[in-house]
Amino acid sequence: MSSSTGPASGLPVRMPRPRQPGRHRRPEPVAAPEGAPALVLAVPGAPSTTTRSLAEEVVSIARSELPGLDARIGYVDGEEDATVTSFPEFPSLQSVLAHASAERAARVERARAAGAEVAEPDGPVAVVVPLLAGPDSALMRRIRQAVVESRAAAELTDVLGPHPLLAEALHVRLSEAGLARADRARLFTVATAADGIVLATVGGEEAVQAAGITGMLLAARLAVPVMAAALDQEGSIAAIAEQLRGSGSAQLALAPYLIGPELDPGLLDVAAKDAGCSVAEPLGPYPAIGKLALSKYTTTLGITPQQPSGTPVH
């Protein structure tokens, strides 16, 4: 069984990369300061073993980038019951934050009982990072409410996108589905490559506008038109597909601008069928997701490890 602090026994864990020899070696990542707040990944959607595995992979990536990072997982729709010594299989975000707060208070009390002079902690006990590529006001309200109700001194960051790394991730998922060339520079042709991309998101008009920014970056990578549409607005995907066809695109692909847990089962396939599009996989635990989650954490705390940047897809 999994805990709020890491994967269950037997699951693979990403370890920090070994330092490379030579003058051109990459700089070593900065380690998390001792006693630094926890990174708590707020996972939307119905908890399941699939979403847990995805979230554990994301925090594993973050830990590999920042050794010593205390990374935990809290589910927006998780289980509330938790004690100091026992946690449910899918702990709620509120429970995880309350537990982190209780742990810090206990550490202070132990130190004082041992005769140490310890001041009251004045920083956050945790930094909450939503596992969302784009804005979703309804989900963000629920996450914010959980933070408030936990009574923990926690900071809530913005969502992960838009960002060039998400355009890279979308490119990879499309190429994996045979819907885009893996590397335009090599002139590798794919017979089924799409000549128009519908970027699917959830969260209404605000999410569509934010996805459009990443869509422009994706369009520059693929040299094909990319337009965003909302999965949770009836007819939006089909309407954008028709608009692309009207402008000359004949072979369309649906690219989910979604990590996965926030997606209602079956919604993507129905939209793809209605719009007559082939469909790629959601972003999932692509390495960029873990790096962006860590970037939100370190920016909030003023820690400066290597910053994530977009890289070519090969």
Tab-separated table of C-alpha atoms in Angstrom:
chain	number	residue	atom	x	y	z
A	1	MET	CA	0.000	0.000	0.000
A	2	SER	CA	1.189	3.484	-0.784
A	3	SER	CA	1.739	6.263	1.716
A	4	SER	CA	1.459	10.021	1.388
A	5	THR	CA	5.226	10.315	1.169
A	6	GLY	CA	6.128	7.896	-1.591
A	7	PRO	CA	5.444	4.788	-3.643
A	8	ALA	CA	4.578	1.427	-2.193
A	9	SER	CA	7.270	-1.134	-1.588
A	10	GLY	CA	8.394	-2.776	-4.811
A	11	LEU	CA	7.609	0.167	-7.108
A	12	PRO	CA	10.543	1.714	-9.012
A	13	VAL	CA	11.902	4.931	-7.539
A	14	ARG	CA	13.905	7.460	-9.522
A	15	MET	CA	17.249	8.154	-7.865
A	16	PRO	CA	19.348	11.321	-8.253
A	17	ARG	CA	21.555	11.139	-11.354
A	18	PRO	CA	25.230	10.313	-10.698
A	19	ARG	CA	27.643	13.168	-11.260
A	20	GLN	CA	29.329	12.963	-14.660
A	21	PRO	CA	33.128	13.358	-14.832
A	22	GLY	CA	34.917	15.890	-17.003
A	23	ARG	CA	34.905	19.634	-17.573
A	24	HIS	CA	31.576	19.559	-19.451
A	25	ARG	CA	29.650	17.737	-16.742
A	26	ARG	CA	26.219	19.065	-15.830
A	27	PRO	CA	26.093	21.088	-12.603
A	28	GLU	CA	24.937	19.087	-9.618
A	29	PRO	CA	21.375	19.886	-8.551
A	30	VAL	CA	20.892	21.866	-5.384
A	31	ALA	CA	19.654	19.698	-2.509
A	32	ALA	CA	16.517	20.610	-0.588
A	33	PRO	CA	17.387	22.601	2.547
A	34	GLU	CA	17.052	20.693	5.811
A	35	GLY	CA	13.576	21.165	7.247
A	36	ALA	CA	12.224	22.578	3.975
A	37	PRO	CA	8.435	22.484	3.506
A	38	ALA	CA	6.904	19.459	1.835
A	39	LEU	CA	5.856	19.545	-1.791
A	40	VAL	CA	2.273	18.279	-1.757
A	41	LEU	CA	0.922	17.268	-5.146
A	42	ALA	CA	-2.827	17.926	-5.303
A	43	VAL	CA	-4.293	15.181	-7.513
A	44	PRO	CA	-7.771	15.763	-9.011
A	45	GLY	CA	-10.282	13.168	-10.133
A	46	ALA	CA	-11.457	9.890	-8.659
A	47	PRO	CA	-8.584	8.158	-6.804
A	48	SER	CA	-7.446	4.889	-8.356
A	49	THR	CA	-4.347	2.754	-8.611
A	50	THR	CA	-3.734	4.305	-12.044
A	51	THR	CA	-3.822	7.887	-10.797
A	52	ARG	CA	-1.715	6.900	-7.790
A	53	SER	CA	0.965	5.374	-10.031
A	54	LEU	CA	0.960	8.495	-12.197
A	55	ALA	CA	1.266	10.817	-9.188
A	56	GLU	CA	4.021	8.681	-7.656
A	57	GLU	CA	5.987	8.859	-10.895
A	58	VAL	CA	5.617	12.662	-10.953
A	59	VAL	CA	6.908	13.083	-7.391
A	60	SER	CA	9.685	10.581	-8.112
A	61	ILE	CA	10.846	12.779	-10.996
A	62	ALA	CA	10.741	15.824	-8.715
A	63	ARG	CA	12.788	14.011	-6.048
A	64	SER	CA	15.412	13.016	-8.620
A	65	GLU	CA	15.799	16.682	-9.583
A	66	LEU	CA	16.022	17.940	-5.977
A	67	PRO	CA	17.642	15.404	-3.621
A	68	GLY	CA	16.207	15.448	-0.134
A	69	LEU	CA	12.825	16.734	-1.281
A	70	ASP	CA	9.912	15.783	0.965
A	71	ALA	CA	7.202	15.115	-1.634
A	72	ARG	CA	3.714	13.891	-0.748
A	73	ILE	CA	0.463	13.155	-2.558
A	74	GLY	CA	-2.987	14.396	-1.569
A	75	TYR	CA	-6.174	13.602	-3.469
A	76	VAL	CA	-8.837	16.243	-4.012
A	77	ASP	CA	-11.450	13.488	-3.669
A	78	GLY	CA	-9.452	11.364	-1.237
A	79	GLU	CA	-10.274	9.766	2.099
A	80	GLU	CA	-10.431	12.055	5.119
A	81	ASP	CA	-9.649	9.630	7.958
A	82	ALA	CA	-6.024	9.802	9.044
A	83	THR	CA	-4.030	9.565	12.254
A	84	VAL	CA	-0.429	10.315	13.123
A	85	THR	CA	0.533	6.658	12.586
A	86	SER	CA	-1.928	5.476	9.944
A	87	PHE	CA	-3.049	6.811	6.591
A	88	PRO	CA	-5.741	5.637	4.180
A	89	GLU	CA	-4.779	4.327	0.765
A	90	PHE	CA	-5.847	7.549	-0.953
A	91	PRO	CA	-5.455	10.345	1.631
A	92	SER	CA	-7.288	13.590	1.021
A	93	LEU	CA	-5.304	16.753	0.391
A	94	GLN	CA	-6.707	18.169	3.620
A	95	SER	CA	-5.514	15.122	5.611
A	96	VAL	CA	-2.009	15.253	4.110
A	97	LEU	CA	-1.626	18.939	4.963
A	98	ALA	CA	-2.969	18.491	8.494
A	99	HIS	CA	-0.587	15.565	8.977
A	100	ALA	CA	2.422	17.600	7.757
A	101	SER	CA	1.467	20.393	10.146
A	102	ALA	CA	1.148	17.963	13.074
A	103	GLU	CA	4.537	16.443	12.228
A	104	ARG	CA	6.242	19.825	12.322
A	105	ALA	CA	4.591	20.717	15.645
A	106	ALA	CA	5.734	17.366	17.078
A	107	ARG	CA	9.330	17.978	15.947
A	108	VAL	CA	9.347	21.365	17.670
A	109	GLU	CA	7.970	19.847	20.876
A	110	ARG	CA	10.561	17.055	20.872
A	111	ALA	CA	13.381	19.538	20.391
A	112	ARG	CA	12.116	21.700	23.243
A	113	ALA	CA	11.697	18.672	25.480
A	114	ALA	CA	15.351	17.851	24.788
A	115	GLY	CA	16.324	21.321	26.038
A	116	ALA	CA	16.841	23.041	22.680
A	117	GLU	CA	15.706	26.606	22.152
A	118	VAL	CA	13.451	26.410	19.109
A	119	ALA	CA	11.552	29.382	17.726
A	120	GLU	CA	8.073	28.986	16.323
A	121	PRO	CA	8.345	28.101	12.598
A	122	ASP	CA	7.369	31.086	10.473
A	123	GLY	CA	7.461	29.555	6.981
A	124	PRO	CA	4.942	27.322	5.232
A	125	VAL	CA	4.709	23.701	6.272
A	126	ALA	CA	3.944	22.708	2.675
A	127	VAL	CA	3.724	24.020	-0.871
A	128	VAL	CA	0.677	22.647	-2.684
A	129	VAL	CA	1.125	22.136	-6.431
A	130	PRO	CA	-2.041	21.288	-8.430
A	131	LEU	CA	-1.526	18.416	-10.883
A	132	LEU	CA	-3.168	20.425	-13.656
A	133	ALA	CA	-1.736	21.518	-16.993
A	134	GLY	CA	-4.161	24.420	-17.299
A	135	PRO	CA	-6.559	26.464	-15.177
A	136	ASP	CA	-9.780	24.909	-13.900
A	137	SER	CA	-11.562	27.362	-11.616
A	138	ALA	CA	-13.890	24.751	-10.091
A	139	LEU	CA	-11.038	22.405	-9.179
A	140	MET	CA	-8.842	25.243	-7.941
A	141	ARG	CA	-11.632	26.413	-5.632
A	142	ARG	CA	-11.825	22.924	-4.127
A	143	ILE	CA	-8.063	22.732	-3.691
A	144	ARG	CA	-7.989	26.172	-2.078
A	145	GLN	CA	-10.820	25.163	0.248
A	146	ALA	CA	-8.947	22.007	1.307
A	147	VAL	CA	-5.873	24.099	2.104
A	148	VAL	CA	-7.926	26.475	4.249
A	149	GLU	CA	-9.808	23.696	6.045
A	150	SER	CA	-6.577	21.841	6.878
A	151	ARG	CA	-5.543	24.850	9.005
A	152	ALA	CA	-1.992	24.204	7.846
A	153	ALA	CA	0.380	27.012	6.937
A	154	ALA	CA	0.522	26.013	3.273
A	155	GLU	CA	1.196	27.926	0.060
A	156	LEU	CA	-0.824	27.109	-3.065
A	157	THR	CA	0.881	27.546	-6.442
A	158	ASP	CA	-0.628	28.123	-9.854
A	159	VAL	CA	-1.165	25.306	-12.371
A	160	LEU	CA	1.742	23.937	-14.434
A	161	GLY	CA	1.058	25.613	-17.764
A	162	PRO	CA	1.385	27.216	-20.142
A	163	HIS	CA	5.027	26.298	-20.687
A	164	PRO	CA	7.320	25.212	-23.569
A	165	LEU	CA	7.911	21.887	-21.808
A	166	LEU	CA	4.217	21.081	-22.162
A	167	ALA	CA	4.425	21.752	-25.905
A	168	GLU	CA	7.327	19.294	-25.975
A	169	ALA	CA	5.266	16.735	-24.069
A	170	LEU	CA	2.328	17.135	-26.469
A	171	HIS	CA	4.700	16.666	-29.409
A	172	VAL	CA	6.027	13.437	-27.893
A	173	ARG	CA	2.546	12.024	-27.247
A	174	LEU	CA	1.487	12.822	-30.830
A	175	SER	CA	4.627	11.205	-32.254
A	176	GLU	CA	4.089	8.116	-30.079
A	177	ALA	CA	0.619	7.767	-31.624
A	178	GLY	CA	2.062	8.131	-35.127
A	179	LEU	CA	0.323	11.487	-35.577
A	180	ALA	CA	3.406	13.711	-35.822
A	181	ARG	CA	7.022	13.455	-36.854
A	182	ALA	CA	9.327	12.889	-33.917
A	183	ASP	CA	11.921	15.336	-35.268
A	184	ARG	CA	11.122	17.831	-38.011
A	185	ALA	CA	14.829	18.577	-38.552
A	186	ARG	CA	15.484	14.994	-39.693
A	187	LEU	CA	12.706	15.192	-42.280
A	188	PHE	CA	11.332	11.873	-41.049
A	189	THR	CA	7.899	11.462	-42.584
A	190	VAL	CA	4.947	9.770	-40.945
A	191	ALA	CA	2.220	8.691	-43.345
A	192	THR	CA	-0.473	9.248	-40.724
A	193	ALA	CA	0.888	12.603	-39.475
A	194	ALA	CA	-1.871	15.118	-38.813
A	195	ASP	CA	-2.031	18.409	-40.674
A	196	GLY	CA	-4.184	20.033	-37.994
A	197	ILE	CA	-4.299	19.599	-34.215
A	198	VAL	CA	-7.229	20.102	-31.849
A	199	LEU	CA	-5.822	20.789	-28.390
A	200	ALA	CA	-8.364	19.437	-25.886
A	201	THR	CA	-8.631	20.854	-22.384
A	202	VAL	CA	-11.133	21.122	-19.527
A	203	GLY	CA	-12.022	24.140	-17.412
A	204	GLY	CA	-14.046	26.311	-19.772
A	205	GLU	CA	-13.005	29.398	-21.702
A	206	GLU	CA	-10.155	30.346	-19.354
A	207	ALA	CA	-8.592	26.927	-19.887
A	208	VAL	CA	-9.023	27.197	-23.662
A	209	GLN	CA	-7.234	30.551	-23.742
A	210	ALA	CA	-4.363	29.240	-21.624
A	211	ALA	CA	-4.092	26.090	-23.769
A	212	GLY	CA	-3.923	28.328	-26.837
A	213	ILE	CA	-0.590	29.726	-25.625
A	214	THR	CA	0.953	26.266	-25.439
A	215	GLY	CA	-0.819	25.504	-28.716
A	216	MET	CA	1.147	28.265	-30.458
A	217	LEU	CA	4.381	26.695	-29.230
A	218	LEU	CA	3.228	23.287	-30.474
A	219	ALA	CA	2.276	24.755	-33.849
A	220	ALA	CA	5.789	26.181	-34.183
A	221	ARG	CA	7.261	22.744	-33.467
A	222	LEU	CA	5.031	20.870	-35.931
A	223	ALA	CA	4.481	23.559	-38.582
A	224	VAL	CA	0.744	22.753	-38.639
A	225	PRO	CA	-2.232	24.736	-37.294
A	226	VAL	CA	-3.204	24.062	-33.680
A	227	MET	CA	-6.442	25.245	-32.076
A	228	ALA	CA	-7.693	24.704	-28.517
A	229	ALA	CA	-11.185	23.547	-27.508
A	230	ALA	CA	-12.950	22.544	-24.291
A	231	LEU	CA	-13.883	18.915	-23.713
A	232	ASP	CA	-16.379	19.998	-21.054
A	233	GLN	CA	-18.298	22.277	-23.445
A	234	GLU	CA	-20.656	20.279	-25.647
A	235	GLY	CA	-19.817	20.522	-29.343
A	236	SER	CA	-16.632	22.560	-28.795
A	237	ILE	CA	-14.224	19.899	-30.078
A	238	ALA	CA	-16.335	19.164	-33.168
A	239	ALA	CA	-16.731	22.872	-33.937
A	240	ILE	CA	-12.977	23.512	-33.832
A	241	ALA	CA	-12.369	20.411	-35.953
A	242	GLU	CA	-14.724	21.777	-38.600
A	243	GLN	CA	-12.993	25.131	-38.449
A	244	LEU	CA	-9.637	23.477	-39.114
A	245	ARG	CA	-11.087	21.486	-41.993
A	246	GLY	CA	-12.563	24.668	-43.413
A	247	SER	CA	-9.104	26.231	-43.449
A	248	GLY	CA	-7.594	23.308	-45.382
A	249	SER	CA	-6.616	20.663	-42.818
A	250	ALA	CA	-7.741	17.192	-43.916
A	251	GLN	CA	-6.197	14.832	-41.369
A	252	LEU	CA	-6.841	15.948	-37.794
A	253	ALA	CA	-5.547	14.751	-34.434
A	254	LEU	CA	-6.893	15.366	-30.956
A	255	ALA	CA	-4.115	16.138	-28.463
A	256	PRO	CA	-5.204	16.151	-24.796
A	257	TYR	CA	-3.746	19.140	-22.957
A	258	LEU	CA	-4.447	17.120	-19.820
A	259	ILE	CA	-2.308	15.104	-17.435
A	260	GLY	CA	-4.925	12.389	-16.945
A	261	PRO	CA	-6.523	12.280	-13.488
A	262	GLU	CA	-8.702	15.325	-14.220
A	263	LEU	CA	-10.192	13.633	-17.301
A	264	ASP	CA	-13.580	11.907	-17.035
A	265	PRO	CA	-13.343	8.326	-18.375
A	266	GLY	CA	-14.590	7.983	-21.933
A	267	LEU	CA	-14.963	11.728	-22.542
A	268	LEU	CA	-11.903	11.924	-24.784
A	269	ASP	CA	-12.907	8.988	-26.997
A	270	VAL	CA	-16.438	10.336	-27.439
A	271	ALA	CA	-15.117	13.772	-28.446
A	272	ALA	CA	-12.628	12.250	-30.892
A	273	LYS	CA	-15.375	10.167	-32.493
A	274	ASP	CA	-17.736	13.144	-32.785
A	275	ALA	CA	-15.016	15.255	-34.395
A	276	GLY	CA	-13.675	12.482	-36.628
A	277	CYS	CA	-10.157	12.801	-35.192
A	278	SER	CA	-7.423	10.381	-34.274
A	279	VAL	CA	-6.418	10.831	-30.645
A	280	ALA	CA	-3.137	10.849	-28.726
A	281	GLU	CA	-2.637	9.867	-25.097
A	282	PRO	CA	-2.862	12.428	-22.268
A	283	LEU	CA	0.404	13.906	-21.013
A	284	GLY	CA	0.610	11.469	-18.079
A	285	PRO	CA	3.852	11.237	-16.080
A	286	TYR	CA	6.006	12.780	-18.808
A	287	PRO	CA	9.267	14.025	-17.186
A	288	ALA	CA	8.297	17.638	-17.852
A	289	ILE	CA	5.356	17.307	-15.450
A	290	GLY	CA	7.604	16.434	-12.514
A	291	LYS	CA	10.071	19.169	-13.440
A	292	LEU	CA	7.347	21.803	-13.683
A	293	ALA	CA	5.827	20.729	-10.359
A	294	LEU	CA	9.255	21.106	-8.767
A	295	SER	CA	9.743	24.480	-10.470
A	296	LYS	CA	6.499	25.750	-8.896
A	297	TYR	CA	7.763	24.572	-5.497
A	298	THR	CA	11.249	26.045	-5.763
A	299	THR	CA	9.999	29.362	-7.133
A	300	THR	CA	7.622	29.684	-4.178
A	301	LEU	CA	10.459	29.046	-1.708
A	302	GLY	CA	13.194	30.920	-3.543
A	303	ILE	CA	15.306	27.788	-4.081
A	304	THR	CA	17.293	27.841	-7.324
A	305	PRO	CA	18.029	24.377	-8.747
A	306	GLN	CA	18.481	23.911	-12.471
A	307	GLN	CA	15.503	25.531	-14.155
A	308	PRO	CA	13.428	23.415	-16.583
A	309	SER	CA	13.665	24.386	-20.210
A	310	GLY	CA	12.234	23.050	-23.429
A	311	THR	CA	14.411	20.581	-25.347
A	312	PRO	CA	14.208	19.189	-28.866
A	313	VAL	CA	12.406	15.881	-29.369
A	314	HIS	CA	14.590	13.211	-30.961
